[in-house]
mmCIF file of C-alpha atoms in Angstrom:
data_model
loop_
_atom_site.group_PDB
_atom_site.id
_atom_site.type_symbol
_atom_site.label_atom_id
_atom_site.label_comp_id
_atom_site.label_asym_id
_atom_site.label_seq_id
_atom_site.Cartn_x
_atom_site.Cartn_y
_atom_site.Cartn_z
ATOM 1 C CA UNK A 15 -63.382 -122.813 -22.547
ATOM 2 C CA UNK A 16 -66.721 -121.974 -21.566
ATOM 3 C CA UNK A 17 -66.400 -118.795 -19.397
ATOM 4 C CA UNK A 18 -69.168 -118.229 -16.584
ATOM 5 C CA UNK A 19 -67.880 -116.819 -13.803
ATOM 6 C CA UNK A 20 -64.709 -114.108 -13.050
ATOM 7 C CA UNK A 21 -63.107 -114.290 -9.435
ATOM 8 C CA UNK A 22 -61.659 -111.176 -8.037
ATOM 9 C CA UNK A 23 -59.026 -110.232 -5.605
ATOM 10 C CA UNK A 24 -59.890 -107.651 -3.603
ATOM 11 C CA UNK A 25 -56.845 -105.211 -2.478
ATOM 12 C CA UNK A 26 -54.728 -104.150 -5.618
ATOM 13 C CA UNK A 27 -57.589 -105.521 -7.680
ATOM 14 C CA UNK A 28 -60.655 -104.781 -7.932
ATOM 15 C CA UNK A 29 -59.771 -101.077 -5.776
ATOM 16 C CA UNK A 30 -56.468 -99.051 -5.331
ATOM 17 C CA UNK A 31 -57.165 -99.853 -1.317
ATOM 18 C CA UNK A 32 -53.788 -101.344 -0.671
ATOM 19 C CA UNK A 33 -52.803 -97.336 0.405
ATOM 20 C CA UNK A 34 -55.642 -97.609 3.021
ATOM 21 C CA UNK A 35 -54.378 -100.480 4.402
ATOM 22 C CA UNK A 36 -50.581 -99.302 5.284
ATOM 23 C CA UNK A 37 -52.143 -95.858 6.254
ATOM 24 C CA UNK A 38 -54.502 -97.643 9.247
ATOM 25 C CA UNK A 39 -51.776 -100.294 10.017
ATOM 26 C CA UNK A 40 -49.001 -97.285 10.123
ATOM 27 C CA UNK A 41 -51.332 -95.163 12.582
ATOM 28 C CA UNK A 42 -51.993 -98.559 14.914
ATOM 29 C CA UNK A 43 -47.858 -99.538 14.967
ATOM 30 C CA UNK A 44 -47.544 -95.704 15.942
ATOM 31 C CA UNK A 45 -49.624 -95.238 18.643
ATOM 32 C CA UNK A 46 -49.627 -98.867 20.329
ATOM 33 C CA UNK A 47 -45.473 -100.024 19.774
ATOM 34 C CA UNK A 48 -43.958 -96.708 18.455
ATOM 35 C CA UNK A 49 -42.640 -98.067 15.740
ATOM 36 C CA UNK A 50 -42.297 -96.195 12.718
ATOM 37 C CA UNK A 51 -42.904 -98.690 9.547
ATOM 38 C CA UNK A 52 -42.666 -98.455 5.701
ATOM 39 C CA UNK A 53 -44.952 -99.832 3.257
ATOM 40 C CA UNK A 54 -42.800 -102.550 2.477
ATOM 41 C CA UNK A 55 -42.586 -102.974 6.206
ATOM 42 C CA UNK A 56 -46.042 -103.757 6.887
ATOM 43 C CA UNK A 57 -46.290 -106.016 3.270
ATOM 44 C CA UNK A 58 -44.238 -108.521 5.049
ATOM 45 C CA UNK A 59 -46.624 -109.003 7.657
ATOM 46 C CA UNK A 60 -49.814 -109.543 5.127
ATOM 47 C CA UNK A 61 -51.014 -113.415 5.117
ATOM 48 C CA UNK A 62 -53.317 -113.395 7.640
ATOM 49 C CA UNK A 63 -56.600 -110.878 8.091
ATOM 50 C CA UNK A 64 -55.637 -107.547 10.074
ATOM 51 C CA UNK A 65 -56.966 -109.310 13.373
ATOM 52 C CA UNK A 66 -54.051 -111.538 12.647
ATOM 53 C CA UNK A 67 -51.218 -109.263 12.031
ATOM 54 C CA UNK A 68 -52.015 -107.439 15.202
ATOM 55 C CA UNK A 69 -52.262 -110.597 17.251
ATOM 56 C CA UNK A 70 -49.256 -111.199 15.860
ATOM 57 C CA UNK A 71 -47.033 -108.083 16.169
ATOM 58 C CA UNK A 72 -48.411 -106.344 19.406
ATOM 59 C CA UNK A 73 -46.848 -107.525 21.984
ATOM 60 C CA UNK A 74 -48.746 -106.540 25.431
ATOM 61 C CA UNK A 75 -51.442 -108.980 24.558
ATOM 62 C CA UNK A 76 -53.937 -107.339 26.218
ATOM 63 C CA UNK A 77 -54.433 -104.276 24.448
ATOM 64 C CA UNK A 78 -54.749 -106.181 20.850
ATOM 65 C CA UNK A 79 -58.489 -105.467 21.048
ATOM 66 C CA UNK A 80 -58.101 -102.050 21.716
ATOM 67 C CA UNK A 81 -55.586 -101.930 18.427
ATOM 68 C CA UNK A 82 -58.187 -104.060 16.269
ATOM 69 C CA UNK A 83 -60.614 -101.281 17.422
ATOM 70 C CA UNK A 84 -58.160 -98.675 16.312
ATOM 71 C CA UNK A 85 -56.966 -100.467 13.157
ATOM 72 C CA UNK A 86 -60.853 -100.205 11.842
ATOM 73 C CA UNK A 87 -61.635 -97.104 12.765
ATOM 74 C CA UNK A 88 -58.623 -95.577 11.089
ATOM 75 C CA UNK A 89 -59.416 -97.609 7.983
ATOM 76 C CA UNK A 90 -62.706 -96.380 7.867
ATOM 77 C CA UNK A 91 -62.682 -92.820 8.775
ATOM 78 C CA UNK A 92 -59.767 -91.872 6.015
ATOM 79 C CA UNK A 93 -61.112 -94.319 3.303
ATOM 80 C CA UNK A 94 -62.724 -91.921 1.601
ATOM 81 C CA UNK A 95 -59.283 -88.931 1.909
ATOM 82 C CA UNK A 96 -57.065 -92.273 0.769
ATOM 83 C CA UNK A 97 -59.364 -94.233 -1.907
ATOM 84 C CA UNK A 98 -60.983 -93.015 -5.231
ATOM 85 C CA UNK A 99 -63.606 -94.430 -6.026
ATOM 86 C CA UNK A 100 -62.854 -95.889 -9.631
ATOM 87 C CA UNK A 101 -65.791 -95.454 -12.086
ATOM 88 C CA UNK A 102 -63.959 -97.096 -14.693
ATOM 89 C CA UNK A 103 -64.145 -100.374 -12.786
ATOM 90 C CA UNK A 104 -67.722 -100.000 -11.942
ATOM 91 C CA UNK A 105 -68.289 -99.743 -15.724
ATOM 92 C CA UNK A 106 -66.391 -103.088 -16.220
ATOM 93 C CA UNK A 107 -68.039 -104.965 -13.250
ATOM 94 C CA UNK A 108 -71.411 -103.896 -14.562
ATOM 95 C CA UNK A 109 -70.490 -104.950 -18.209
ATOM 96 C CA UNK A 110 -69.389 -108.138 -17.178
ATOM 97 C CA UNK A 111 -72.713 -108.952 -14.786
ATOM 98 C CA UNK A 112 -74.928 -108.024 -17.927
ATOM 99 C CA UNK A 113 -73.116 -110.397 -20.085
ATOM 100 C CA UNK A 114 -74.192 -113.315 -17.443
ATOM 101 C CA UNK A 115 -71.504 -113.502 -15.429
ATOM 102 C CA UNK A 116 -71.202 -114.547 -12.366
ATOM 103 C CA UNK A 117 -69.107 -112.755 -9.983
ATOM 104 C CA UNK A 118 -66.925 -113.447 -6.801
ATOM 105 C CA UNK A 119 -64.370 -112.226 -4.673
ATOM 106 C CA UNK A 120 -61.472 -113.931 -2.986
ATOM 107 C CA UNK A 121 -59.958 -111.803 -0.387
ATOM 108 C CA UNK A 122 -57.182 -112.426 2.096
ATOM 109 C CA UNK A 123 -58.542 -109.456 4.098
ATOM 110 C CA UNK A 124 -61.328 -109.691 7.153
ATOM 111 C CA UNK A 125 -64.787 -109.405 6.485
ATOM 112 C CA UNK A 126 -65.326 -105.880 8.569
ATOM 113 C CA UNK A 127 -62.546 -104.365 6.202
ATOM 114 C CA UNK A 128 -63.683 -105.779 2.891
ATOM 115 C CA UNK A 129 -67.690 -104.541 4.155
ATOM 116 C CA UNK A 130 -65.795 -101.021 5.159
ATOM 117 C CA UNK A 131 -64.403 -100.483 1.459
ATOM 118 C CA UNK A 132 -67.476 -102.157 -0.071
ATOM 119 C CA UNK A 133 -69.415 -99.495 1.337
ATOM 120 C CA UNK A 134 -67.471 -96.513 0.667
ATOM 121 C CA UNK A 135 -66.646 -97.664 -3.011
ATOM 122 C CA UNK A 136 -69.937 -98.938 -3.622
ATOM 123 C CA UNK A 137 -69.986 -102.254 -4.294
ATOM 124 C CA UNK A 138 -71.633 -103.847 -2.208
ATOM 125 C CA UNK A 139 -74.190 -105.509 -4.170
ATOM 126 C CA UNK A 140 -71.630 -106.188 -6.947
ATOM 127 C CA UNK A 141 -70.881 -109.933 -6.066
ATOM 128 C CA UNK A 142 -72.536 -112.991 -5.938
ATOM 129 C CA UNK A 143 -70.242 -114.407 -3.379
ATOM 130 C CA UNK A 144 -67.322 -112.706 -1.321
ATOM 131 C CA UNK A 145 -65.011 -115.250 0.745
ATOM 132 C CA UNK A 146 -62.663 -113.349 2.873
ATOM 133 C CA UNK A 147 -59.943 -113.982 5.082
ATOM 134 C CA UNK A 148 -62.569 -114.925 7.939
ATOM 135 C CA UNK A 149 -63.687 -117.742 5.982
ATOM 136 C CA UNK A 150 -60.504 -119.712 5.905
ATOM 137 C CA UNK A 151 -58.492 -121.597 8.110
ATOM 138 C CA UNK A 152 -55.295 -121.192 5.200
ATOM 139 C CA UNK A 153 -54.743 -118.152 3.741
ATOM 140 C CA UNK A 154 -53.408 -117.492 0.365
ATOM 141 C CA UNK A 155 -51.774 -119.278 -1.894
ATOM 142 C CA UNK A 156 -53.856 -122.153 -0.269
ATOM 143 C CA UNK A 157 -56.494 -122.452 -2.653
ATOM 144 C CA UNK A 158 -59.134 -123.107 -0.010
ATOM 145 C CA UNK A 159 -61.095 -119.688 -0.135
ATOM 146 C CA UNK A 160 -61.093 -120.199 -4.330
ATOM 147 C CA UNK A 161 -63.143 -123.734 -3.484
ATOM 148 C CA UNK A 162 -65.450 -122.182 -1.695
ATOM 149 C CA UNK A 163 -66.260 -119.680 -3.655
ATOM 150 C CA UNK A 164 -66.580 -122.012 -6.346
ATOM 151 C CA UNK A 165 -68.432 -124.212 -4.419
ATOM 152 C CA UNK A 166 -71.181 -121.627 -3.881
ATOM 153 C CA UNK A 167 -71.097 -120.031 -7.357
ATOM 154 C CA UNK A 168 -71.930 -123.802 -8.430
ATOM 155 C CA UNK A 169 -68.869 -123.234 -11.083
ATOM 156 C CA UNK A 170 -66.056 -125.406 -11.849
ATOM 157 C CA UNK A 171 -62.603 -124.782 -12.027
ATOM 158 C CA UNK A 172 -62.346 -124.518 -15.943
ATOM 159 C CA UNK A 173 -65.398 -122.372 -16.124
ATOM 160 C CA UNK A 174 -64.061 -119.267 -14.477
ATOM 161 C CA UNK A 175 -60.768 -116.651 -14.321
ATOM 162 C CA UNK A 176 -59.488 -115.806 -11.176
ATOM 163 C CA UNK A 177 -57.958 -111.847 -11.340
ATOM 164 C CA UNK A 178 -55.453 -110.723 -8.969
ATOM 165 C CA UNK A 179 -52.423 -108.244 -8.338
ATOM 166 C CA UNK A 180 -49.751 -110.676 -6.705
ATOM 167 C CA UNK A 181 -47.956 -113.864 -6.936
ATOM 168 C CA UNK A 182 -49.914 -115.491 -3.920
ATOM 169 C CA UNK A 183 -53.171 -114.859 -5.607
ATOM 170 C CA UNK A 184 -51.647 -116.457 -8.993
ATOM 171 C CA UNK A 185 -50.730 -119.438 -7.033
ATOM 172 C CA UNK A 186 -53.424 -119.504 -5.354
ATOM 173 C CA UNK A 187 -55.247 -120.100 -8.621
ATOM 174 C CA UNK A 188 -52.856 -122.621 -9.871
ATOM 175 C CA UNK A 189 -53.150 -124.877 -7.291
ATOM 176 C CA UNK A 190 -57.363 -124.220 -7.336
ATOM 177 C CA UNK A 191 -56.700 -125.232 -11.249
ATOM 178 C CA UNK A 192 -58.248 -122.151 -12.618
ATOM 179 C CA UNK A 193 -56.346 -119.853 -15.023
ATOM 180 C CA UNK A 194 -55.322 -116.759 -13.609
ATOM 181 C CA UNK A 195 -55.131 -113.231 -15.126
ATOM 182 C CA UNK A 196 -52.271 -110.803 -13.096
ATOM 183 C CA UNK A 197 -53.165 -106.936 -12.988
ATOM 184 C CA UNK A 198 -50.815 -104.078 -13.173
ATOM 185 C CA UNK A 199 -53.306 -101.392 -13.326
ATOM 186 C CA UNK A 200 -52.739 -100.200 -9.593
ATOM 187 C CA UNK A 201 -48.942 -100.548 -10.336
ATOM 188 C CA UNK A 202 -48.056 -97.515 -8.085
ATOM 189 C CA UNK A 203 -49.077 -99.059 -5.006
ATOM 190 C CA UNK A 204 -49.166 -103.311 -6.393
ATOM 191 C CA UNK A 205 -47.751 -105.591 -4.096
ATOM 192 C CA UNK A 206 -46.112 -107.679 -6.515
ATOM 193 C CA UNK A 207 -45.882 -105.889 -10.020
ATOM 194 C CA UNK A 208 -43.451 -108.078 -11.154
ATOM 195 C CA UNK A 209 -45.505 -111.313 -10.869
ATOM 196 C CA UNK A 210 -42.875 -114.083 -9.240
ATOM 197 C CA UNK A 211 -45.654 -116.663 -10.240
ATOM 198 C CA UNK A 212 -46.641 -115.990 -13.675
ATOM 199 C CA UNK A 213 -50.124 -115.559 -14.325
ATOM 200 C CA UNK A 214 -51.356 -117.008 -17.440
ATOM 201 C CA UNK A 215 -52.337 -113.524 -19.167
ATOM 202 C CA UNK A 216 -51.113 -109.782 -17.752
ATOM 203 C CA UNK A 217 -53.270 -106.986 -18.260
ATOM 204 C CA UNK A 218 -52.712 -103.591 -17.700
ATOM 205 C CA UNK A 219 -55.789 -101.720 -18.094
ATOM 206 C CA UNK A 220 -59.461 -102.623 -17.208
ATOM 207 C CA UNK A 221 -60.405 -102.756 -21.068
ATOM 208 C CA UNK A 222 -58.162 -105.586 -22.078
ATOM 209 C CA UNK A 223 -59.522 -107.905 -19.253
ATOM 210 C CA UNK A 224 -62.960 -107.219 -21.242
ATOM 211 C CA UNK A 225 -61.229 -108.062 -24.446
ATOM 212 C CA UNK A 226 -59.929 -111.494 -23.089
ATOM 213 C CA UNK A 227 -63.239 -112.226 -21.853
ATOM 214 C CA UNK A 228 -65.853 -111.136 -24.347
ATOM 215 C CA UNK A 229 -65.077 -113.906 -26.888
ATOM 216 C CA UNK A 230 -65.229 -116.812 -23.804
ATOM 217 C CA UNK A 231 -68.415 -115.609 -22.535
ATOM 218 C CA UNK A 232 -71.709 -116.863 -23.541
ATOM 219 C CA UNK A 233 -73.418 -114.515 -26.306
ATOM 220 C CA UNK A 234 -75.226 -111.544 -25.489
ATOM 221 C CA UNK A 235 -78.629 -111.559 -25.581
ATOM 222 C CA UNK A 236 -79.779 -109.412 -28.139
ATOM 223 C CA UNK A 237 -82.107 -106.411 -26.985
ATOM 224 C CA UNK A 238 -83.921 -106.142 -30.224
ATOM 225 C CA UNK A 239 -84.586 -109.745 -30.074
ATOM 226 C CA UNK A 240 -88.531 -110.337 -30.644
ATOM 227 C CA UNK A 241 -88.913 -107.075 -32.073
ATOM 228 C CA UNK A 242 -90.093 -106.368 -35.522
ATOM 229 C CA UNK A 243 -87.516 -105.772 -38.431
ATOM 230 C CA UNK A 244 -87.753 -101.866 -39.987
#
């Protein structure tokens, strides 16, 4: 296998932002149906972007927009208070885009919320191609947003690892054909640590994904190259 491109989950992935997302989703149910939810509460309603959840779960139609509205600004206001940013991962991301790498992310979350975190973590100009939940018409497992990204990385399926932290994002994978790798390295807050569709590899920090793909990826160029010898 000829390794030229890494696909990344977003939430439980590439940033410890799953936190983030109950705390803004806790505030909304709150204020707008007074209803008082746990994590594991709120997981059951992930699938569809946060646009969808709330169309979904508020009932008085009419004042969805208002709780979108509310949902965001939550999210982004206590982002920074609720999410480290992770300079171990930058370190890894960088590593991998200097070894010619191409990179994308596969996100079931909404554009405005992936742009929010981008921002505040830094990443925005990280990725050569980010498909969120916006960009699909079937959210995960359906491989659709994996094609796409594909599509515009120009990759194929056996050319590239998709990364993420839960069993829809491993299927997801599977049925895209491309092998997966599952992460436990945000196991406090993962949404599916124990992997009910098994990823082909498990890692558990950010250095062994580097070890699995340093021998598949093309060579490094050397810096000295050109240079005279001592």
């Amino acid at each position: 296998m000829q390794l030229k491109g890494l696909l990344f989950d977003f939430d439980g992935t590439l940033a410890d932002t799953l936190p983030i997302c109950f705390h803004a989703f806790r505030r909304v149910f709150q204020e707008f149906e007074n209803l008082h939810l746990t994590d594991r509460e709120i997981q059951a309603m992930f699938g569809p972007t946060e646009v969808g959840v709330l169309e979904r779960h508020i009932r008085d139609k009419a004042r969805v927009p208002q709780a979108v509205e509310a949902y965001y600004a939550y999210y982004d206001n206590d982002h920074p208070a609720v999410v480290a940013v992770d300079a171990s991962m930058h370190e890894l991301l960088d590593r991998l885009k200097r070894r010619g790498l191409k990179l994308g992310v596969f996100t079931g979350k909404g554009r405005r919320s992936y742009e929010i975190s981008c921002r505040h973590l830094g990443m925005g100009g990280l990725f050569d191609v980010a498909v969120t939940g916006d960009d699909v018409t079937r959210p995960k497992p359906d491989p659709e947003g994996l094609r796409k990204a594909l599509s515009a990385l120009g990759l194929q399926p056996g050319e590239v690892l998709y990364v993420g932290d839960n069993s829809a994002d491993i299927e997801a994978g599977r049925r895209a054909g491309i092998r997966t790798v599952g992460v436990t390295w945000f196991t406090a807050t993962s949404a599916d640590p124990a992997f009910r569709v098994k990823p082909d590899i498990v890692v558990s920090e950010f250095g062994e994904l580097w070890r699995i793909v340093d021998p598949l990826a093309p060579p490094e160029q050397s810096r000295t190259a050109g240079r005279p010898g001592p």
